[in-house]
Coordinates of C-alpha atoms in Angstrom, one line a residue:
M110 CA 12.4 14.7 32.6
P111 CA 10.6 11.5 31.9
S112 CA 7.0 11.1 33.4
T113 CA 6.3 7.8 35.3
P114 CA 7.3 4.7 33.0
Y115 CA 5.2 2.1 31.6
T116 CA 6.3 -1.1 33.4
F117 CA 6.5 -4.4 30.0
D118 CA 9.7 -6.2 32.0
P119 CA 9.7 -5.4 36.0
D120 CA 13.1 -6.7 35.8
G121 CA 14.0 -4.7 32.5
D122 CA 17.0 -3.5 32.0
L123 CA 16.7 -0.8 29.3
V124 CA 14.8 1.9 29.4
L125 CA 13.1 3.2 25.5
V126 CA 12.4 7.0 26.1
L127 CA 9.5 8.8 23.4
S128 CA 8.5 12.0 23.0
K129 CA 5.3 12.8 23.5
P130 CA 3.8 15.9 21.1
A131 CA 2.8 19.0 23.4
A132 CA -0.7 19.4 21.5
T133 CA -1.7 15.5 22.3
T134 CA -4.3 15.3 25.5
N135 CA -4.3 12.4 28.0
A136 CA -8.1 11.9 27.3
A137 CA -9.2 9.1 25.2
S138 CA -11.4 9.5 22.6
P139 CA -15.1 8.5 23.3
Q140 CA -16.0 8.5 19.5
T141 CA -13.3 5.3 19.4
T142 CA -14.5 2.1 20.4
E143 CA -11.8 0.1 22.5
G144 CA -9.2 -1.8 20.9
T145 CA -9.4 -0.8 17.2
G146 CA -7.7 2.6 16.9
E147 CA -4.7 4.2 17.7
D148 CA -5.8 5.4 21.0
A149 CA -6.2 1.4 22.2
A150 CA -3.4 1.2 24.2
E151 CA -4.3 4.5 26.1
R152 CA -7.8 3.0 27.1
S153 CA -8.0 -0.2 27.6
P154 CA -9.1 -1.4 31.6
K155 CA -7.0 -4.4 31.3
R156 CA -3.9 -2.7 30.9
A157 CA -4.4 -1.1 34.5
A158 CA -4.0 -4.6 36.3
G159 CA -0.9 -4.6 34.8
S160 CA 0.3 -1.4 35.9
P161 CA -0.8 0.0 39.0
S162 CA 1.4 3.3 39.2
N163 CA -0.4 4.1 35.7
R164 CA -3.5 3.5 36.6
S165 CA -6.2 6.4 36.8
K166 CA -9.1 6.7 39.3
K167 CA -11.7 4.8 37.4
G168 CA -9.2 1.9 36.7
K169 CA -8.5 2.6 33.8
R170 CA -5.1 3.1 32.4
G171 CA -3.9 6.5 30.6
F172 CA -0.9 7.8 29.5
P173 CA 1.0 9.2 32.4
T174 CA 0.3 12.6 33.9
P175 CA 2.9 15.1 31.6
T176 CA 5.7 17.0 33.5
A177 CA 7.4 18.6 31.0
P178 CA 6.6 22.7 30.9
A179 CA 3.5 23.8 28.7
G180 CA 4.4 23.8 25.1
E181 CA 7.4 21.0 25.2
A182 CA 7.1 17.3 24.1
E183 CA 6.6 15.0 27.1
K184 CA 9.1 12.0 27.3
I185 CA 7.4 8.8 28.1
S186 CA 9.6 5.9 29.7
M187 CA 9.1 2.3 28.8
I188 CA 11.1 -0.3 30.7
V189 CA 11.3 -3.1 28.6
S190 CA 13.9 -6.8 28.6
S191 CA 16.3 -6.4 26.5
K192 CA 16.7 -10.3 25.9
H193 CA 13.3 -9.4 24.4
M194 CA 14.2 -6.8 22.4
I195 CA 17.2 -8.5 20.8
L196 CA 15.6 -11.4 19.6
A197 CA 12.7 -9.3 18.6
S198 CA 14.8 -6.8 16.3
P199 CA 17.8 -7.2 14.8
V200 CA 18.3 -3.5 14.7
F201 CA 17.9 -3.5 18.6
K202 CA 20.5 -5.9 18.6
V203 CA 22.9 -4.0 16.7
M204 CA 22.3 -1.0 18.8
L205 CA 22.7 -3.1 22.1
Q206 CA 26.0 -4.6 21.2
P207 CA 28.6 -4.3 24.2
G208 CA 31.1 -1.2 23.6
R209 CA 28.4 0.2 20.7
F210 CA 26.6 2.6 23.0
R211 CA 25.8 5.7 20.1
E212 CA 24.7 9.0 20.9
G213 CA 21.1 9.2 22.4
M214 CA 22.0 5.8 24.5
Q215 CA 23.3 6.3 28.7
R216 CA 23.2 4.7 31.7
N217 CA 20.8 5.6 34.5
A218 CA 21.1 5.2 38.2
A219 CA 19.6 2.3 38.3
G220 CA 21.9 0.6 35.4
Q221 CA 19.8 0.6 33.3
I222 CA 20.4 1.4 29.4
E223 CA 18.2 4.4 28.0
V224 CA 18.0 4.4 24.8
D225 CA 15.8 7.7 23.1
L226 CA 13.6 7.4 20.6
P227 CA 12.1 11.0 19.9
D228 CA 10.3 9.8 16.1
D229 CA 8.5 7.0 17.5
D230 CA 4.8 7.2 17.9
Q231 CA 4.5 6.0 21.7
A232 CA 0.9 4.2 20.9
V233 CA 2.1 2.2 18.3
M234 CA 5.3 1.4 20.6
V235 CA 3.0 0.3 23.7
I236 CA 1.1 -2.4 21.1
V237 CA 4.5 -3.6 19.9
L238 CA 6.1 -3.9 22.8
D239 CA 3.0 -5.9 24.4
I240 CA 3.4 -8.7 21.8
I241 CA 7.1 -8.5 22.1
H242 CA 6.4 -9.4 26.1
G243 CA 4.1 -11.7 25.9
R244 CA 1.4 -9.3 27.5
N245 CA -1.4 -10.6 25.0
S246 CA -4.8 -9.3 27.3
F247 CA -3.5 -5.9 26.4
V248 CA -2.8 -6.3 22.9
P249 CA -5.9 -5.6 20.5
K250 CA -7.7 -7.6 19.1
Q251 CA -8.9 -5.0 15.7
V252 CA -7.0 -1.9 14.9
D253 CA -8.3 0.5 12.3
M254 CA -6.1 1.1 8.6
K255 CA -4.4 4.5 10.7
M256 CA -3.0 2.5 13.2
L257 CA -2.2 -0.6 11.0
T258 CA 0.0 1.7 8.9
K259 CA 1.9 3.3 11.4
L260 CA 2.6 -0.3 13.1
A261 CA 3.8 -1.3 9.6
I262 CA 5.9 1.9 9.7
L263 CA 6.9 0.9 12.9
V264 CA 7.5 -2.8 11.9
D265 CA 9.5 -2.1 9.3
K266 CA 11.9 0.3 10.9
Y267 CA 12.9 -2.6 13.7
Q268 CA 12.3 -5.3 11.5
M269 CA 10.0 -7.0 13.8
A270 CA 7.7 -8.2 11.3
E271 CA 8.4 -12.2 12.4
A272 CA 7.8 -11.3 16.3
V273 CA 4.6 -9.3 15.5
G274 CA 3.7 -11.9 13.0
S275 CA 0.1 -13.7 14.7
C276 CA -1.4 -10.5 15.4
S277 CA -0.8 -8.8 11.8
D278 CA -2.1 -11.3 10.2
S279 CA -5.2 -11.3 12.5
W280 CA -5.5 -7.6 12.1
I281 CA -5.1 -7.7 8.5
D282 CA -7.8 -11.1 8.4
Q283 CA -10.4 -8.7 10.5
L284 CA -9.6 -5.6 8.4
L285 CA -10.7 -7.5 4.9
K286 CA -14.1 -7.8 6.7
Q287 CA -14.7 -4.2 7.0
E288 CA -13.5 -2.9 3.8
E289 CA -12.4 -4.7 0.4
L290 CA -9.0 -4.6 -1.4
P291 CA -8.9 -1.9 -4.1
T292 CA -9.0 -3.8 -7.6
V293 CA -8.0 -1.0 -9.5
H294 CA -5.6 2.4 -8.0
Y295 CA -7.5 5.3 -8.5
R296 CA -6.4 8.7 -7.6
S297 CA -9.2 9.4 -5.4
R298 CA -8.1 6.4 -3.2
K299 CA -4.4 6.3 -3.5
Q300 CA -4.2 6.4 -0.1
S301 CA -5.9 3.1 0.3
T302 CA -3.9 1.2 -2.3
Q303 CA 0.0 3.0 -0.7
R304 CA -1.0 1.7 2.6
W305 CA -2.2 -1.4 1.4
M306 CA 0.9 -1.8 -0.6
A307 CA 2.8 -1.1 2.5
I308 CA 1.4 -3.2 4.9
S309 CA 1.0 -6.1 2.9
W310 CA 4.9 -6.0 2.3
V311 CA 6.0 -5.6 5.8
F312 CA 4.3 -8.4 7.2
G313 CA 4.5 -10.6 4.1
R314 CA 0.8 -11.0 3.1
E315 CA 1.5 -12.9 -0.8
K316 CA -2.3 -12.3 -1.7
E317 CA -2.8 -8.9 -0.9
F318 CA 0.6 -8.1 -2.2
A319 CA -0.2 -9.6 -5.4
A320 CA -3.3 -8.3 -5.4
I321 CA -2.4 -4.4 -4.8
T322 CA 0.3 -4.5 -6.6
R323 CA -2.1 -5.5 -9.5
A324 CA -4.2 -2.9 -8.9
A325 CA -1.6 -0.3 -9.0
I326 CA -0.5 -1.3 -12.3
I327 CA -3.5 -1.5 -14.1
G328 CA -4.9 2.0 -12.5
C329 CA -2.1 4.1 -12.1
R330 CA -1.5 6.7 -14.6
G331 CA 1.8 7.9 -14.2
N332 CA 5.0 6.4 -11.8
F333 CA 3.2 4.6 -8.6
A334 CA 6.1 5.9 -6.8
D335 CA 5.9 9.9 -7.0
E336 CA 2.8 9.0 -5.5
V337 CA 4.5 7.5 -2.6
V338 CA 5.5 9.5 0.6
D339 CA 6.8 7.9 3.8
L340 CA 5.6 4.4 3.3
P341 CA 7.8 1.3 3.8
I342 CA 7.9 0.5 0.3
P343 CA 10.8 -0.8 -1.1
E344 CA 12.0 1.3 -4.5
K345 CA 13.1 -1.8 -6.0
V346 CA 9.0 -2.5 -5.8
L347 CA 8.1 0.6 -7.1
E348 CA 10.4 0.4 -10.1
R349 CA 8.5 -3.2 -10.9
V350 CA 5.1 -1.9 -10.7
A351 CA 6.3 1.4 -13.1
R352 CA 8.0 -1.3 -15.6
N353 CA 5.3 -3.5 -15.8
R354 CA 2.5 -0.9 -16.1
E355 CA 4.7 0.1 -19.1
A356 CA 5.2 -2.7 -20.6
N357 CA 1.3 -4.0 -20.7
I358 CA 0.4 0.0 -21.7
S359 CA 2.6 -1.1 -24.7
K360 CA 1.0 -4.6 -25.2
L361 CA -2.3 -2.4 -25.7
Y362 CA -1.1 0.0 -28.0
N363 CA 0.9 -3.0 -30.1
I364 CA -2.9 -3.7 -30.8
I365 CA -3.6 -0.6 -32.3
E366 CA -0.7 -0.2 -33.9
Q367 CA -0.7 -3.8 -36.0
V368 CA -4.3 -3.0 -37.3
I369 CA -3.3 0.6 -38.6
E370 CA -0.2 -0.7 -40.1
R371 CA -1.8 -3.6 -42.0
Y372 CA -4.3 -0.8 -43.5
R373 CA -1.7 2.1 -44.4
G374 CA 0.1 -1.4 -45.6
I375 CA 0.6 -1.8 -50.0
N376 CA -1.7 -5.3 -49.6
V377 CA -5.4 -4.6 -50.2
I378 CA -7.4 -6.1 -47.5
C379 CA -11.1 -5.6 -48.5
G380 CA -10.7 -2.6 -51.3
S381 CA -9.0 0.5 -51.4
A382 CA -11.4 2.7 -51.1
C383 CA -13.0 0.2 -48.3
D384 CA -9.6 0.2 -46.3
A385 CA -9.3 4.0 -46.8
M386 CA -12.3 4.1 -44.6
V387 CA -11.7 1.7 -42.3
L388 CA -8.1 3.3 -41.5
G389 CA -9.7 7.2 -41.1
S390 CA -12.2 5.6 -39.0
L391 CA -10.1 4.2 -37.0
I392 CA -7.9 7.3 -36.8
K393 CA -11.2 9.4 -35.8
R394 CA -12.3 7.0 -33.4
L395 CA -8.7 6.9 -31.6
S396 CA -8.0 10.5 -31.6
A397 CA -11.8 11.4 -30.3
E398 CA -10.6 9.2 -27.0
G399 CA -7.0 10.7 -26.9
V400 CA -5.3 7.6 -27.7
W401 CA -4.3 8.6 -31.1
P402 CA -1.4 9.6 -31.8
I403 CA 0.5 7.0 -29.9
R404 CA 2.4 7.6 -26.7
K405 CA 5.6 6.7 -25.9
P406 CA 6.8 5.8 -22.5
P407 CA 6.2 6.2 -19.6
Y408 CA 2.7 7.0 -20.8
D409 CA 2.6 9.4 -18.6
G410 CA -2.0 10.4 -18.0
I411 CA -2.8 6.9 -19.3
A412 CA -4.1 4.2 -17.2
F413 CA -3.8 0.5 -18.8
N414 CA -7.6 0.1 -16.8
E415 CA -8.4 3.0 -19.1
L416 CA -6.5 2.3 -22.4
A417 CA -7.9 -1.3 -22.5
T418 CA -11.6 0.0 -21.8
G419 CA -11.6 2.7 -24.5
I420 CA -9.9 -0.3 -27.3
V421 CA -12.5 -2.7 -26.2
D422 CA -15.4 -0.3 -27.1
L423 CA -13.9 0.9 -30.7
K424 CA -16.1 0.9 -33.3
V425 CA -15.0 0.9 -37.0
V426 CA -16.3 1.8 -39.7
S427 CA -16.0 0.5 -42.9
L428 CA -17.2 0.9 -46.5
C429 CA -18.8 -2.2 -46.7
D430 CA -21.0 -1.1 -43.7
E431 CA -22.3 1.8 -45.8
I432 CA -23.1 -0.1 -48.9
D433 CA -24.6 -2.5 -46.5
L434 CA -26.9 -0.1 -45.4
Y435 CA -28.0 1.9 -48.2
V436 CA -28.8 -1.6 -49.9
G437 CA -30.6 -2.5 -46.8
I438 CA -28.6 -6.2 -47.1
P439 CA -26.0 -7.1 -44.7
I440 CA -23.0 -8.6 -47.0
S441 CA -20.0 -8.3 -45.0
P442 CA -19.4 -8.1 -41.4
S443 CA -19.3 -5.1 -39.3
G444 CA -16.6 -3.1 -39.1
H445 CA -15.3 -6.3 -41.0
R446 CA -15.0 -7.7 -37.4
L447 CA -12.5 -5.2 -36.3
H448 CA -14.3 -4.7 -32.6
I449 CA -14.7 -8.3 -31.9
Q450 CA -10.6 -8.5 -32.6
F451 CA -9.9 -5.4 -30.3
W452 CA -12.2 -7.0 -27.6
N453 CA -10.7 -10.0 -27.9
E454 CA -6.8 -9.1 -27.6
A455 CA -7.5 -6.2 -25.6
V456 CA -8.9 -8.7 -23.1
S457 CA -6.6 -11.1 -23.9
V458 CA -4.5 -8.7 -22.4
A459 CA -5.8 -7.6 -19.4
D460 CA -6.3 -11.2 -18.2
K461 CA -2.3 -11.4 -18.4
V462 CA -1.9 -8.8 -15.8
T463 CA -0.6 -9.7 -12.8
G464 CA 0.3 -8.7 -9.3
L465 CA 4.0 -8.5 -8.2
D466 CA 5.2 -11.5 -6.4
I467 CA 6.6 -10.6 -3.5
N468 CA 8.8 -14.3 -3.0
T469 CA 11.0 -12.4 -5.9
F470 CA 12.0 -10.1 -3.9

């Protein structure tokens, strides 16, 4: 039996029934600042004024007292306006069309439609419903990364991005003041990259989406899709990230291949002995860096930024260098200036790597 319901609209004709895990307590976390985390909806003192039936003795609204038997999930009811839900969500619009009742939907004694949403997070749903019903004073001014990710998941599920747009922009701007957007994807920070990609996609943040997809393109050491679990990032986005990563790594390898082919060819560049020494020195350095022999797509274990750094740092020795060292007079440029060529071409490729344009999807 559901506990005392949340009332977002006193005249609401729709009841959303969510499940609260039995292990979750009603006590608010004393270590989290009000309005910044996922328990914000439970703690806000302001919320008590709008829902006297859910007010605790201290005047702060907490989640209703459990009525379910120990060990079972508690049912939480939320009375809302179907018109607001239909306007905010195309998913609810289809769900609530006359004659389209589905399993899990029924009318209660008051004539309200009840919809079971057992998979949705109640704290997240409370925030979204407050926004949709214009209860702005109850909406947190800030949310942390974990909560923002959960909001993105729920908003994407019900296609509510436009309805929560003003709040989501504010949340993201506030969060970016506290932590920088990753510029390179590292395994140690992969969760941050994944979350920001999902958030920027769902809430349509063009600048952040371009930046975070570039971070994945240059920093991922394999297929980025293999690292993403249960986040609203479309397959087409992940495929584009993978293609761009492979294409740009191929451009770096092409720099090396062109130089090797030039020195392996029949045309003499400096002298047969000097050319042979340059070629041998280059292959030996590449082998030491793990770059030789050149791999084939999908370049598993290779990150663009690491490969680019290795190419920029390549130092090649020529016979002319050894002669100059012996006679003590520099006659030829060091390494026939190949290190300068590697630097310029690798930097040029890196500078042209861009993130994805969200408007192309």
